[in-house]
CSV table of C-alpha atoms in Angstrom, one decimal:
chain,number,residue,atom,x,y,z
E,1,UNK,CA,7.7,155.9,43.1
E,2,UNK,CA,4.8,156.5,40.9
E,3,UNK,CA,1.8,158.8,42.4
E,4,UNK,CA,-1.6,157.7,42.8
E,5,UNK,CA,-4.3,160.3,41.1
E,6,UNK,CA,-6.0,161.5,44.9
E,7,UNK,CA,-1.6,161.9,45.5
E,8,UNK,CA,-1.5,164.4,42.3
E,9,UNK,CA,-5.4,165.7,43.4
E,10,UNK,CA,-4.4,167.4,46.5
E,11,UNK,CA,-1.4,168.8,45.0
E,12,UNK,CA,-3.5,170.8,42.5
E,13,UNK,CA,-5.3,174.0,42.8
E,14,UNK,CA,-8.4,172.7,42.7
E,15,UNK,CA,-10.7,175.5,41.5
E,16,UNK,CA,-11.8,172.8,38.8
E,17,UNK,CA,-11.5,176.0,36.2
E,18,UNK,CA,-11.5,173.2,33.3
E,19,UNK,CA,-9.0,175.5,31.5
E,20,UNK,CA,-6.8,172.3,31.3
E,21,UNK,CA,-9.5,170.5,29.1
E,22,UNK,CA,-11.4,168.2,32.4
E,23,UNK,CA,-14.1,169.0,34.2
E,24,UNK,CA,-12.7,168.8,37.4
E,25,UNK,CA,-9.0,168.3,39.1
E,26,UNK,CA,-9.8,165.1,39.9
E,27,UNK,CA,-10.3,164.1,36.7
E,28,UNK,CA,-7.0,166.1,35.5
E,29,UNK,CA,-5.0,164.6,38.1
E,30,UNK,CA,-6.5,160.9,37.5
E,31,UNK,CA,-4.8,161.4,33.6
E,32,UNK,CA,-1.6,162.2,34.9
E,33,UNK,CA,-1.7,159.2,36.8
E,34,UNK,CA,-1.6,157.5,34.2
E,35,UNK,CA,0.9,159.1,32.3
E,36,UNK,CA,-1.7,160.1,29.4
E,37,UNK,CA,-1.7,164.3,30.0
E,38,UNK,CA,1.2,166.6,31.3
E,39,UNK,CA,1.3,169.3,33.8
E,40,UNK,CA,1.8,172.2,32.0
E,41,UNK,CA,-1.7,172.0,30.9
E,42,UNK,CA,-2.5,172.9,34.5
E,43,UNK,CA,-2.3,177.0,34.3
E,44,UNK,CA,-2.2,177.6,38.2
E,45,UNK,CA,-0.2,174.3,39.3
E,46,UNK,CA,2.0,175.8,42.3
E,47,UNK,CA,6.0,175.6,41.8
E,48,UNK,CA,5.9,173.2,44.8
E,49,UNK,CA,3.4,170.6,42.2
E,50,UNK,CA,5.9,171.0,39.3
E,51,UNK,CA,8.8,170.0,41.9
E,52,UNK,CA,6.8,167.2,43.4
E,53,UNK,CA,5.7,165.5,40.0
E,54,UNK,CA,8.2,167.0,37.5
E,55,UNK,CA,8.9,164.9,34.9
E,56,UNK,CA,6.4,162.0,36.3
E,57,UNK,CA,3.7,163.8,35.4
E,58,UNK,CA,5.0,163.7,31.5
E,59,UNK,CA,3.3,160.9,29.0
E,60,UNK,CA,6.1,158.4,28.3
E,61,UNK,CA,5.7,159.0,24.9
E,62,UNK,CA,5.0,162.5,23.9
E,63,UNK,CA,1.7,163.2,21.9
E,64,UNK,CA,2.1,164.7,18.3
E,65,UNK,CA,-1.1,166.3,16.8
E,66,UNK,CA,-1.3,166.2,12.9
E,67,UNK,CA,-3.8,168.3,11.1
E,68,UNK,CA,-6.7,170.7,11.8
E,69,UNK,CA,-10.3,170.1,12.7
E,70,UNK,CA,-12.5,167.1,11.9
E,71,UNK,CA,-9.3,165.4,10.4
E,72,UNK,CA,-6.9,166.0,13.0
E,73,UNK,CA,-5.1,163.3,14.2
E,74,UNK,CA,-3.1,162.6,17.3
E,75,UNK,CA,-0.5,160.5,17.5
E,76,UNK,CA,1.8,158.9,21.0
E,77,UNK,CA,0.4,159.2,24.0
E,78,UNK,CA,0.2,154.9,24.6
E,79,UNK,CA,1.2,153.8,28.4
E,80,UNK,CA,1.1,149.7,27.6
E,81,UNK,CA,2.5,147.5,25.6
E,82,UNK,CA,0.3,145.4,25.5
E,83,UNK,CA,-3.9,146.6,24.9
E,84,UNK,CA,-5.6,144.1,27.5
E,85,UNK,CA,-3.0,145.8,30.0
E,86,UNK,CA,-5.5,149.3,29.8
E,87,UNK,CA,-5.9,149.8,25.6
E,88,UNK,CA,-4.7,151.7,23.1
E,89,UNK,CA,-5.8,155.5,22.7
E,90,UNK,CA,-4.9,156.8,19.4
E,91,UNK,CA,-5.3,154.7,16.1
E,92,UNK,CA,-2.6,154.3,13.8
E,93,UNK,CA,-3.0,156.8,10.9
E,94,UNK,CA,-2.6,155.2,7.4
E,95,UNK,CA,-1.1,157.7,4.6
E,96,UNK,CA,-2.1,156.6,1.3
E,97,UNK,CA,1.1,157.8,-1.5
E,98,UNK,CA,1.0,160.1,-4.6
E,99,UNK,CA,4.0,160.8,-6.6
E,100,UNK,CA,4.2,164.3,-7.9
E,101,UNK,CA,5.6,163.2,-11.3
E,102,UNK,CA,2.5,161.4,-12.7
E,103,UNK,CA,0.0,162.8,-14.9
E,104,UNK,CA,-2.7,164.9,-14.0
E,105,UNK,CA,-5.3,162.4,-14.9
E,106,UNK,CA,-3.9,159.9,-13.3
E,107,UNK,CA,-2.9,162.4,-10.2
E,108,UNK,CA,-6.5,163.6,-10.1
E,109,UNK,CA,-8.0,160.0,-9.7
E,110,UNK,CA,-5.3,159.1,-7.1
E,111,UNK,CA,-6.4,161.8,-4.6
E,112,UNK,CA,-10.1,160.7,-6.1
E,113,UNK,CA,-9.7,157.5,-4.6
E,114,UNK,CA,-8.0,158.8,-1.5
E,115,UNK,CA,-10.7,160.8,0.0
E,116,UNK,CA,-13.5,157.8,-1.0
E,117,UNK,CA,-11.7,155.2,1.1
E,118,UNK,CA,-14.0,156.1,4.0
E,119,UNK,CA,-16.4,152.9,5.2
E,120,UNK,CA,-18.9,152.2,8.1
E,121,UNK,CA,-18.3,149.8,10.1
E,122,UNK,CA,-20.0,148.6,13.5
E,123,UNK,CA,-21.5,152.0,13.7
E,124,UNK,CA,-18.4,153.8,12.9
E,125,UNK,CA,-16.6,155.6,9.9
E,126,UNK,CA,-12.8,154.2,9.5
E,127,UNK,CA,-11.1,156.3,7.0
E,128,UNK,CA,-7.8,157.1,5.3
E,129,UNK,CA,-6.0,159.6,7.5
E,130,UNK,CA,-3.5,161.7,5.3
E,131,UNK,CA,-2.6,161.8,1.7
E,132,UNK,CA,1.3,161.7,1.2
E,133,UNK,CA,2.9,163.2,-1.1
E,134,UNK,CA,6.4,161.7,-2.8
E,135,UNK,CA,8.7,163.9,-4.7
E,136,UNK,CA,9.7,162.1,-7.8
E,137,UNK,CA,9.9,165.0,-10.3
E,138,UNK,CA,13.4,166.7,-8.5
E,139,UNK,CA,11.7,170.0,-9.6
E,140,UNK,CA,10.2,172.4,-6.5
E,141,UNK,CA,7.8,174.4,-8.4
E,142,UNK,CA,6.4,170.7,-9.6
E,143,UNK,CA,6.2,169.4,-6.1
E,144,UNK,CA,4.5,172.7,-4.8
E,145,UNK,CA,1.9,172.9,-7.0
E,146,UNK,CA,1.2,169.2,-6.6
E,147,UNK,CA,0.8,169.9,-2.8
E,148,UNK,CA,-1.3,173.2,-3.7
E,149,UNK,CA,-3.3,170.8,-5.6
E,150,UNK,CA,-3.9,168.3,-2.8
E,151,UNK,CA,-5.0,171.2,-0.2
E,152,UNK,CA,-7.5,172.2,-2.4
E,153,UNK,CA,-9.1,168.4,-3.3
E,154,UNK,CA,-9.2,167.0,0.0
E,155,UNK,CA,-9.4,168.0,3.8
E,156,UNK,CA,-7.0,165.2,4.7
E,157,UNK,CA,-3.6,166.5,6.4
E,158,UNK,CA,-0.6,166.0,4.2
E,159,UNK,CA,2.8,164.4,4.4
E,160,UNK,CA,5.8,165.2,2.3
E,161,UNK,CA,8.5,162.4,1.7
E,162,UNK,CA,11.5,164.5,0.0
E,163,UNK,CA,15.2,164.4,1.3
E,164,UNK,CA,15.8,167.8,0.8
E,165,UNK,CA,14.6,170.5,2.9
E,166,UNK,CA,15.0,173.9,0.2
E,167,UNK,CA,13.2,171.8,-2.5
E,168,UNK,CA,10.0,170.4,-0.2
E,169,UNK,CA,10.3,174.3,1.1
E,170,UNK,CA,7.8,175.6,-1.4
E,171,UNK,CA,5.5,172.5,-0.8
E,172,UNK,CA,5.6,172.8,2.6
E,173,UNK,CA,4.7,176.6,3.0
E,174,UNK,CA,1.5,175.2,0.5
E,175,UNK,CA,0.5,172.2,3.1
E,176,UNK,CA,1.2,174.6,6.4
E,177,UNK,CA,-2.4,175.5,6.5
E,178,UNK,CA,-3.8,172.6,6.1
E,179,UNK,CA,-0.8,170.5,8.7
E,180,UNK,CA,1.1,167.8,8.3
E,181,UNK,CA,4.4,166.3,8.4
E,182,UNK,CA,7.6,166.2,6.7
E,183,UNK,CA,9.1,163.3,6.2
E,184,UNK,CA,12.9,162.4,5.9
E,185,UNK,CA,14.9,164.5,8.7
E,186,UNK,CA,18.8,162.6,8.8
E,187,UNK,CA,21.4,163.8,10.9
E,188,UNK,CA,22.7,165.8,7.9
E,189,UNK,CA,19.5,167.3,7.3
E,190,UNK,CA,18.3,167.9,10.6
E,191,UNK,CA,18.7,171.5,11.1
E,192,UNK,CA,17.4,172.6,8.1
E,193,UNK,CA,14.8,170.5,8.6
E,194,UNK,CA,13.6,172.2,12.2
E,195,UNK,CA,13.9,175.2,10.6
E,196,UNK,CA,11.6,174.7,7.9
E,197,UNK,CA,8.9,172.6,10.3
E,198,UNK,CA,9.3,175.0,12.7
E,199,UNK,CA,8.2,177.8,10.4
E,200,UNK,CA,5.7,175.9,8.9
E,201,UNK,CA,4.1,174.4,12.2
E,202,UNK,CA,4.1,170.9,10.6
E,203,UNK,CA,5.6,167.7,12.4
E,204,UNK,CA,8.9,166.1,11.8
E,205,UNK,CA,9.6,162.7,11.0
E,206,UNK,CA,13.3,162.0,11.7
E,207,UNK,CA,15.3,158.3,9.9
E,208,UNK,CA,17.8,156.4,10.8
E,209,UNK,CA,19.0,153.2,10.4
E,210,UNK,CA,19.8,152.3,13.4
E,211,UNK,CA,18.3,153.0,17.5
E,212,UNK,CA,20.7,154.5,18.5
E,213,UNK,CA,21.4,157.0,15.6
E,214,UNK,CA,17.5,157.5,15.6
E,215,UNK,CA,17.5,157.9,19.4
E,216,UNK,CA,21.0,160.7,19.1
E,217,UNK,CA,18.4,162.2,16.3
E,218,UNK,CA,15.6,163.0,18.4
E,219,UNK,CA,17.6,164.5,21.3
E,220,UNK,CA,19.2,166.4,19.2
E,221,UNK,CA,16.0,167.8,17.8
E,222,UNK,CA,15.1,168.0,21.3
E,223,UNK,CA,17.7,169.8,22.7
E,224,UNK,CA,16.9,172.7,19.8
E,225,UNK,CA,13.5,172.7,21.6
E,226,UNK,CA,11.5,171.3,18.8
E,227,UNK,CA,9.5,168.5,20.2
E,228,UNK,CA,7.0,167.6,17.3
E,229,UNK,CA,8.6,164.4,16.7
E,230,UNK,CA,7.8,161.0,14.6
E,231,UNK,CA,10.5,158.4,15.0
E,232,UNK,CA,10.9,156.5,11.9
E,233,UNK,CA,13.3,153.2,12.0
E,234,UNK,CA,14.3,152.4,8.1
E,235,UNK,CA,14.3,148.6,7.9
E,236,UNK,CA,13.1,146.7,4.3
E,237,UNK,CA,12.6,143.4,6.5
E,238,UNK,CA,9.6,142.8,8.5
E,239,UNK,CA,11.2,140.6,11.3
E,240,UNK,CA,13.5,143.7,11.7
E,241,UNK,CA,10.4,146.3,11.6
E,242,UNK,CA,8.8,144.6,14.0
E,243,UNK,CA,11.9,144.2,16.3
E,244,UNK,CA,12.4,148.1,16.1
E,245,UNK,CA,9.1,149.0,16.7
E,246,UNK,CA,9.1,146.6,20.3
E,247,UNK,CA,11.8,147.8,21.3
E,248,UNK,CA,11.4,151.7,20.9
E,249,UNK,CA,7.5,151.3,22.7
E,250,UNK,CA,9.5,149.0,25.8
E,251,UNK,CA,12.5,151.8,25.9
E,252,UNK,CA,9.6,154.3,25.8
E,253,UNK,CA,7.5,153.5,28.6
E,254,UNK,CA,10.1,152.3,30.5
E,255,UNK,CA,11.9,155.6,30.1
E,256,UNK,CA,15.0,154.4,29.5
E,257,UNK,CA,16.1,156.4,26.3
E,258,UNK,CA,14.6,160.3,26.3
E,259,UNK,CA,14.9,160.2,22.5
E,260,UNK,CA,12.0,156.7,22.1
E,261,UNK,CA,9.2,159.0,24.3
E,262,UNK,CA,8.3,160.0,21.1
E,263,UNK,CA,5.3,158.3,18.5
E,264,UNK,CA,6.9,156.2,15.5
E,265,UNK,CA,6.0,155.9,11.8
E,266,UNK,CA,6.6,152.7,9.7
E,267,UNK,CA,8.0,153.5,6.1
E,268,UNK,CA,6.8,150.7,4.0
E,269,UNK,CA,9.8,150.1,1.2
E,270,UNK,CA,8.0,151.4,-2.7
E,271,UNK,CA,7.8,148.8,-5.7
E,272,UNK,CA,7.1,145.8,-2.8
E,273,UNK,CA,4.5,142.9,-3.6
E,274,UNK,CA,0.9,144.6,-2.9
E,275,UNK,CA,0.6,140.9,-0.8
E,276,UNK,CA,4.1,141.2,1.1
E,277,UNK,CA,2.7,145.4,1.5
E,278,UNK,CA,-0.4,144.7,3.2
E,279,UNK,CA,1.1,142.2,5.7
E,280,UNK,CA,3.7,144.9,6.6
E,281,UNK,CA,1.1,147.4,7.3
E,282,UNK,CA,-0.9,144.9,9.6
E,283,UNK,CA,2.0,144.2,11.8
E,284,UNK,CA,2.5,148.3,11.8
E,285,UNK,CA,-0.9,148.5,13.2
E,286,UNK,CA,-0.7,145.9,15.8
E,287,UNK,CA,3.2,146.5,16.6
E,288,UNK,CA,3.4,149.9,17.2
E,289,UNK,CA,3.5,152.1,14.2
E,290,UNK,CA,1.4,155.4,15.0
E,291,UNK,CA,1.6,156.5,11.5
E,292,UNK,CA,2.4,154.2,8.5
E,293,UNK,CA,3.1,155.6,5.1
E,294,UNK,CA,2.5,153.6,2.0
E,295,UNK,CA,3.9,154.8,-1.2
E,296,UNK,CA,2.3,152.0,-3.2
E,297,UNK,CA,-1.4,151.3,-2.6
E,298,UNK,CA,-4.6,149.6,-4.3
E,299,UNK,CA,-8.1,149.8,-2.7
E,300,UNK,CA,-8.8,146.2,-1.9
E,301,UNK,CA,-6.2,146.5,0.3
E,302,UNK,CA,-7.6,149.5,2.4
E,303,UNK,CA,-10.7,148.1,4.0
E,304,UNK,CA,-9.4,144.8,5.2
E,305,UNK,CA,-6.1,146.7,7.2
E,306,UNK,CA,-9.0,149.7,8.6
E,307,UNK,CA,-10.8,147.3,10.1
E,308,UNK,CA,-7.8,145.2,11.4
E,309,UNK,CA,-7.0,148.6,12.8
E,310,UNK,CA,-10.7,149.1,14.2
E,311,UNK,CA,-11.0,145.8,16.1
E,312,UNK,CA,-7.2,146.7,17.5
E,313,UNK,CA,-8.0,150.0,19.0
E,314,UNK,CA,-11.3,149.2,20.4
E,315,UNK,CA,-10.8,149.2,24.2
E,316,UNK,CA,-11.0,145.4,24.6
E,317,UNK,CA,-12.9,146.8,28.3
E,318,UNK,CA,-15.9,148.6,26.6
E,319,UNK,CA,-17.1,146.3,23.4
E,320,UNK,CA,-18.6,148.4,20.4
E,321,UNK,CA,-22.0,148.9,21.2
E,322,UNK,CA,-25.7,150.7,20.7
E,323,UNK,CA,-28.2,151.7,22.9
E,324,UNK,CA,-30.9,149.2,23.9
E,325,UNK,CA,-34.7,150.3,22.5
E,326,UNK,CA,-36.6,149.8,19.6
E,327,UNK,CA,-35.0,149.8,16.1
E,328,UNK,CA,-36.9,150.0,12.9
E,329,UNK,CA,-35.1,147.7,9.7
E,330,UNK,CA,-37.3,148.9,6.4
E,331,UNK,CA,-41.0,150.4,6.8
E,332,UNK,CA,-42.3,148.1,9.4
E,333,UNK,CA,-45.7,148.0,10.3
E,334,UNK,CA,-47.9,146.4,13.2
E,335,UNK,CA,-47.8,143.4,11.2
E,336,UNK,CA,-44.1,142.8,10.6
E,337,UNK,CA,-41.9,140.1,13.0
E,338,UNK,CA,-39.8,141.0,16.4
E,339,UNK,CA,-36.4,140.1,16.6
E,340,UNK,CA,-34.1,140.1,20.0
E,341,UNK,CA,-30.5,140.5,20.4
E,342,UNK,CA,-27.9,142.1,22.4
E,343,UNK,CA,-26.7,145.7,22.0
E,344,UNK,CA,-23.1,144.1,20.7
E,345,UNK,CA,-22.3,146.3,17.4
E,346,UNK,CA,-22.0,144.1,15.0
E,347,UNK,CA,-24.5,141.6,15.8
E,348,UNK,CA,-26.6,144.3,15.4
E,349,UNK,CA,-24.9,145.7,12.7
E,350,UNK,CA,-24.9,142.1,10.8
E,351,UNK,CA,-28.9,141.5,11.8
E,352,UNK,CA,-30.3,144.3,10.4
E,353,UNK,CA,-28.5,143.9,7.2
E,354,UNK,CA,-29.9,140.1,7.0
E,355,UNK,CA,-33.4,141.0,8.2
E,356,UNK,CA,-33.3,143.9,4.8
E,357,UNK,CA,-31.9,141.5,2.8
E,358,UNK,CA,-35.1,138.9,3.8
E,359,UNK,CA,-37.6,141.4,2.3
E,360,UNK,CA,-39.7,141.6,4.9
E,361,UNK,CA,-39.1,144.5,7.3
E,362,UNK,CA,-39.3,144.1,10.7
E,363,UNK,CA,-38.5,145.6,14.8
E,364,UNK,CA,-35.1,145.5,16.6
E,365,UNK,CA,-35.3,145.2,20.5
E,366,UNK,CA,-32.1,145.4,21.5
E,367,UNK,CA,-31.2,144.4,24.9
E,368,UNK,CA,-28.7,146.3,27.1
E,369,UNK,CA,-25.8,143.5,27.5
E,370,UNK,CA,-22.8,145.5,28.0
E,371,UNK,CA,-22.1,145.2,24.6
E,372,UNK,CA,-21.6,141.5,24.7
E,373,UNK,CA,-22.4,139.0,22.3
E,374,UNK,CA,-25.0,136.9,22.3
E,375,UNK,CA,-23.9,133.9,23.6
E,376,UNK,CA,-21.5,135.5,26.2
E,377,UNK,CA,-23.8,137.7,27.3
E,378,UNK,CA,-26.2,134.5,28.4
E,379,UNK,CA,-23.8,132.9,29.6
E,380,UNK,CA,-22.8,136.0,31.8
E,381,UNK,CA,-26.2,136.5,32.7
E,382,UNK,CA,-27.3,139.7,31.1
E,383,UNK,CA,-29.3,137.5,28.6
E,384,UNK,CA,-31.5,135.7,30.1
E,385,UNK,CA,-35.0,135.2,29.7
E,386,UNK,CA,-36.5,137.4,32.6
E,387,UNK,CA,-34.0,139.8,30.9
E,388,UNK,CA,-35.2,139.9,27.6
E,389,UNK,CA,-38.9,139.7,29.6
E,390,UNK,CA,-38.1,142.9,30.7
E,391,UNK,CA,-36.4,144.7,28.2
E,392,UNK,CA,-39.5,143.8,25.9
E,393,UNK,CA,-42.1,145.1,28.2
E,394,UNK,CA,-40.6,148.2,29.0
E,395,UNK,CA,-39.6,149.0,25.3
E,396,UNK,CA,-42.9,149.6,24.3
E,397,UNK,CA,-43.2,147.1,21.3
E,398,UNK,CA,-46.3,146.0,22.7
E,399,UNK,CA,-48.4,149.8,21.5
E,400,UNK,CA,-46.5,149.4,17.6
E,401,UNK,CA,-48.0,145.6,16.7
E,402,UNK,CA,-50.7,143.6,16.5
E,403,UNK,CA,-49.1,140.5,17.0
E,404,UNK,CA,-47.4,139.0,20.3
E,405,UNK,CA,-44.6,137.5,18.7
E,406,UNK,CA,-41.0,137.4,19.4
E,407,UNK,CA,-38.1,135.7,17.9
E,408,UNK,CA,-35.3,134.8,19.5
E,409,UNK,CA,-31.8,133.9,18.6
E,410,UNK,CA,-31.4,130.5,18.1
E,411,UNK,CA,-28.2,130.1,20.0
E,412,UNK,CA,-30.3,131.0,23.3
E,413,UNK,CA,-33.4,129.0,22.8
E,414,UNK,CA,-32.6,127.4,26.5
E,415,UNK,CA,-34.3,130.7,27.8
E,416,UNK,CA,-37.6,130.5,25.7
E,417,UNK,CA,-39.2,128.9,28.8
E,418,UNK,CA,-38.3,131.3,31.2
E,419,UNK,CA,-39.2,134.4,28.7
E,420,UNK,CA,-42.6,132.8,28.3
E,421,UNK,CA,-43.0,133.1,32.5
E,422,UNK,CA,-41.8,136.7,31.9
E,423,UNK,CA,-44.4,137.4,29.2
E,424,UNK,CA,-47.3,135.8,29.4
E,425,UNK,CA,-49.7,135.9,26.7
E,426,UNK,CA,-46.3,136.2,24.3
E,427,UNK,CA,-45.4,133.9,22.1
E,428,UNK,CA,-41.8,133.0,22.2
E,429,UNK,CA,-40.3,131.5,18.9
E,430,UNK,CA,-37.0,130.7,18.1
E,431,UNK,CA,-35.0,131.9,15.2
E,432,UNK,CA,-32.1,131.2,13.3
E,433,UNK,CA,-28.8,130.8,14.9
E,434,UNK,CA,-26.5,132.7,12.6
E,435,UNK,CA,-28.1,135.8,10.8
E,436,UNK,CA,-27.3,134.9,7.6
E,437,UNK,CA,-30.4,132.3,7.8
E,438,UNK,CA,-32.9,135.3,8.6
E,439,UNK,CA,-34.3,135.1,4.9
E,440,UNK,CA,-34.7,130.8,5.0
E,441,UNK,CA,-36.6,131.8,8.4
E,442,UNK,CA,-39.1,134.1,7.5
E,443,UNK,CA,-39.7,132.9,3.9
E,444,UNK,CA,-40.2,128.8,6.0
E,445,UNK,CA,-41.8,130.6,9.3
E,446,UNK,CA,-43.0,134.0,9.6
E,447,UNK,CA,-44.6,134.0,6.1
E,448,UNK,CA,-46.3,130.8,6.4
E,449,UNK,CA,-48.0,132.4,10.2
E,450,UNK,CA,-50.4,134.4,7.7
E,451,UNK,CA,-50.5,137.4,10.2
């Protein structure tokens, strides 16, 4: 039977030394709870904790870190199946493909265009997460100064898709600083392959065709004590992708096949429709790929599938958000208009773009909602108007205009009564409901006031 985290407390030391990464035991023994950290991060657990949580206190599937510094990425590490159960913790890492047979020029843009595809979004950056590098040539010296080449253009980690261990050998010994993974381990190859990750400190992604050959494959790898591990089911049909991927997450955190605790990669097949490619990659990010590699890319498809991958792995408990205050849009002045809304991300994020698109700058009060939306946040009550009341008078708009004006959202203007009793001497008006009619409004309205 599972342990509850005060269980798994009082069989720590509980010095709270934070030398397992937590600030306290507690905390430490709350995450292997719930499956998400492993004992032997604990440097003083007794022998009789190891024998009391033993392999309990392991993740169902194993985490595999990729890369170094502000690029790392972790991979594994998931305890649901499904996000709503508790959420998903680490975001599936797209790997953009070069082949190492093209011309420099046309190389040289390639990894250009690589390290650009970085965008903001609801306050924050989604980015390409490893460049990958695909040996066409059949010639090591090309394919290692290819991968010397990508080290020194970009900070990205680096993934090498080439069957044979002595010719990626080179390529791989270039990438080792940087990390990475290599991509391709078979049963024949799998030796030679540990050797060569091993000595590189890079991850291994193992293929198969089928479960239970890829399963075999990883306990194998396993059993010669390397554990860096990316399971990567070879399928060229999406009905069957997606079968593979279910499958391997339910075995995993159900613990019924050692070999599935491990993260998996989706391989998405070269020369397929760009359409048909960016529908495979979506259903790799929301069924259960922790690293998807795609050989053939273009850049209107990378935005669209980051920020498919952005609304996935938000934790659908704690909504994107920013702080409540005061928030300047332009160079406004005492003179300039006063719009509400909630702290929900992207209705900020949408509102102040409209309100600097209107030409006419103007103050943000955001209201602390929980990071709810307008609408549901009135309707939960954390928008109401003895709410918004508040939040005005303490945010002190009041000493930066010479106005006392404020416009609310127009989807809310059942509460303009009750914001007037919480202001008096305030004007309340009513905007626009949707954002995108903030220009209409203050070119119809706010202009026409004369302030």
């Amino acid at each position: 039977m599972a342990l509850t985290g005060l269980q798994i407390f009082k069989l720590l030391p509980q010095t709270n030394c934070k030398e397992c990464g937590y600030p306290t035991c507690l905390a430490f023994a709350m995450k292997l709870a719930a499956k998400q950290v492993a004992l032997d991060l604990c440097p003083y657990a007794s022998d009789e904790a190891k024998s009391a949580l033993g392999a309990a206190s392991v993740p169902p599937i194993r985490k595999v870190t990729i890369g170094k510094g502000d690029h790392q990425i972790e991979l594994g590490e998931e305890v649901v199946l499904f996000r709503h159960d508790k959420t998903f913790y680490h975001p599936t890492a797209l790997a953009l493909g070069v082949a190492d047979n093209l011309a420099d020029t046309e190389f040289n843009q390639a990894l250009s265009r690589i390290n650009s595809a970085s965008y903001d979004r609801a306050g924050e950056t989604i980015a390409i997460a490893m460049t990958v590098l695909i040996c066409k040539s059949g010639n090591a010296d090309q394919y290692a100064n290819r991968a010397k080449a990508i080290v020194a253009a970009s900070q990205l980690p680096v993934a090498l898709i080439c069957d044979d261990p002595a010719l990626c050998s080179s390529a791989a010994e270039a990438i080792s600083s940087r990390g990475g993974v290599l991509c391709g381990a078979t049963i024949d190859t799998l030796d030679a392959f540990i050797d060569l990750a091993t000595r590189t400190h890079l991850a291994l992604m193992l293929k198969a065709e089928t479960l239970e050959e890829l399963g075999a494959l990883a306990e194998k790898a396993a059993a010669r004590g390397f554990e860096e591990i990316i399971l990567a089911p070879v399928t060229g049909k999406q009905s069957e992708s997606l079968k593979q991927q279910t499958l391997i997450r339910r075995m995993a955190l159900d613990r019924q096949i050692k070999g599935f605790g491990y993260p998996t990669a989706m391989l998405v097949p070269e020369g397929s429709d760009l359409y048909l490619n960016a529908l495979s990659v979506a259903l790799g990010i929301a069924k259960y790929a922790g690293l998807i590699v795609i050989p053939n890319w273009q850049m209107w498809q990378l935005l669209p599938l980051l920020t498919l991958r952005q609304n996935i792995y938000t934790d659908p408990q704690k909504p994107l958000q920013v702080e409540g205050g005061i928030y300047k849009v332009g160079e406004p002045t005492d003179k300039s208009p006063v719009y509400v809304t909630t702290n929900f991300s992207l209705t900020y994020f949408m509102l102040t773009t409209e309100i600097d698109a209107s030409g006419q700058p103007g103050w943000l009060v955001i209201v602390e909602a929980e990071g709810m939306s307008v609408l549901t946040a009135w309707s939960a009550g954390k928008f109401g108007g003895a709410t918004v009341g508040k939040a005005i008078l303490e945010s002190g708009i009041a000493d930066k205009i010479a106005h006392r004006k404020i416009i609310l959202p127009g989807y809310v203007a059942v509460i303009k009564g009750d914001a007037e009793d919480a202001l008096p001497g305030w004007d309340v008006m009513v905007g626009p409901q949707e954002a995108s009619d903030v220009s209409a409004f203050v070119k119809d309205v706010w202009m026409e006031l004369k302030i």
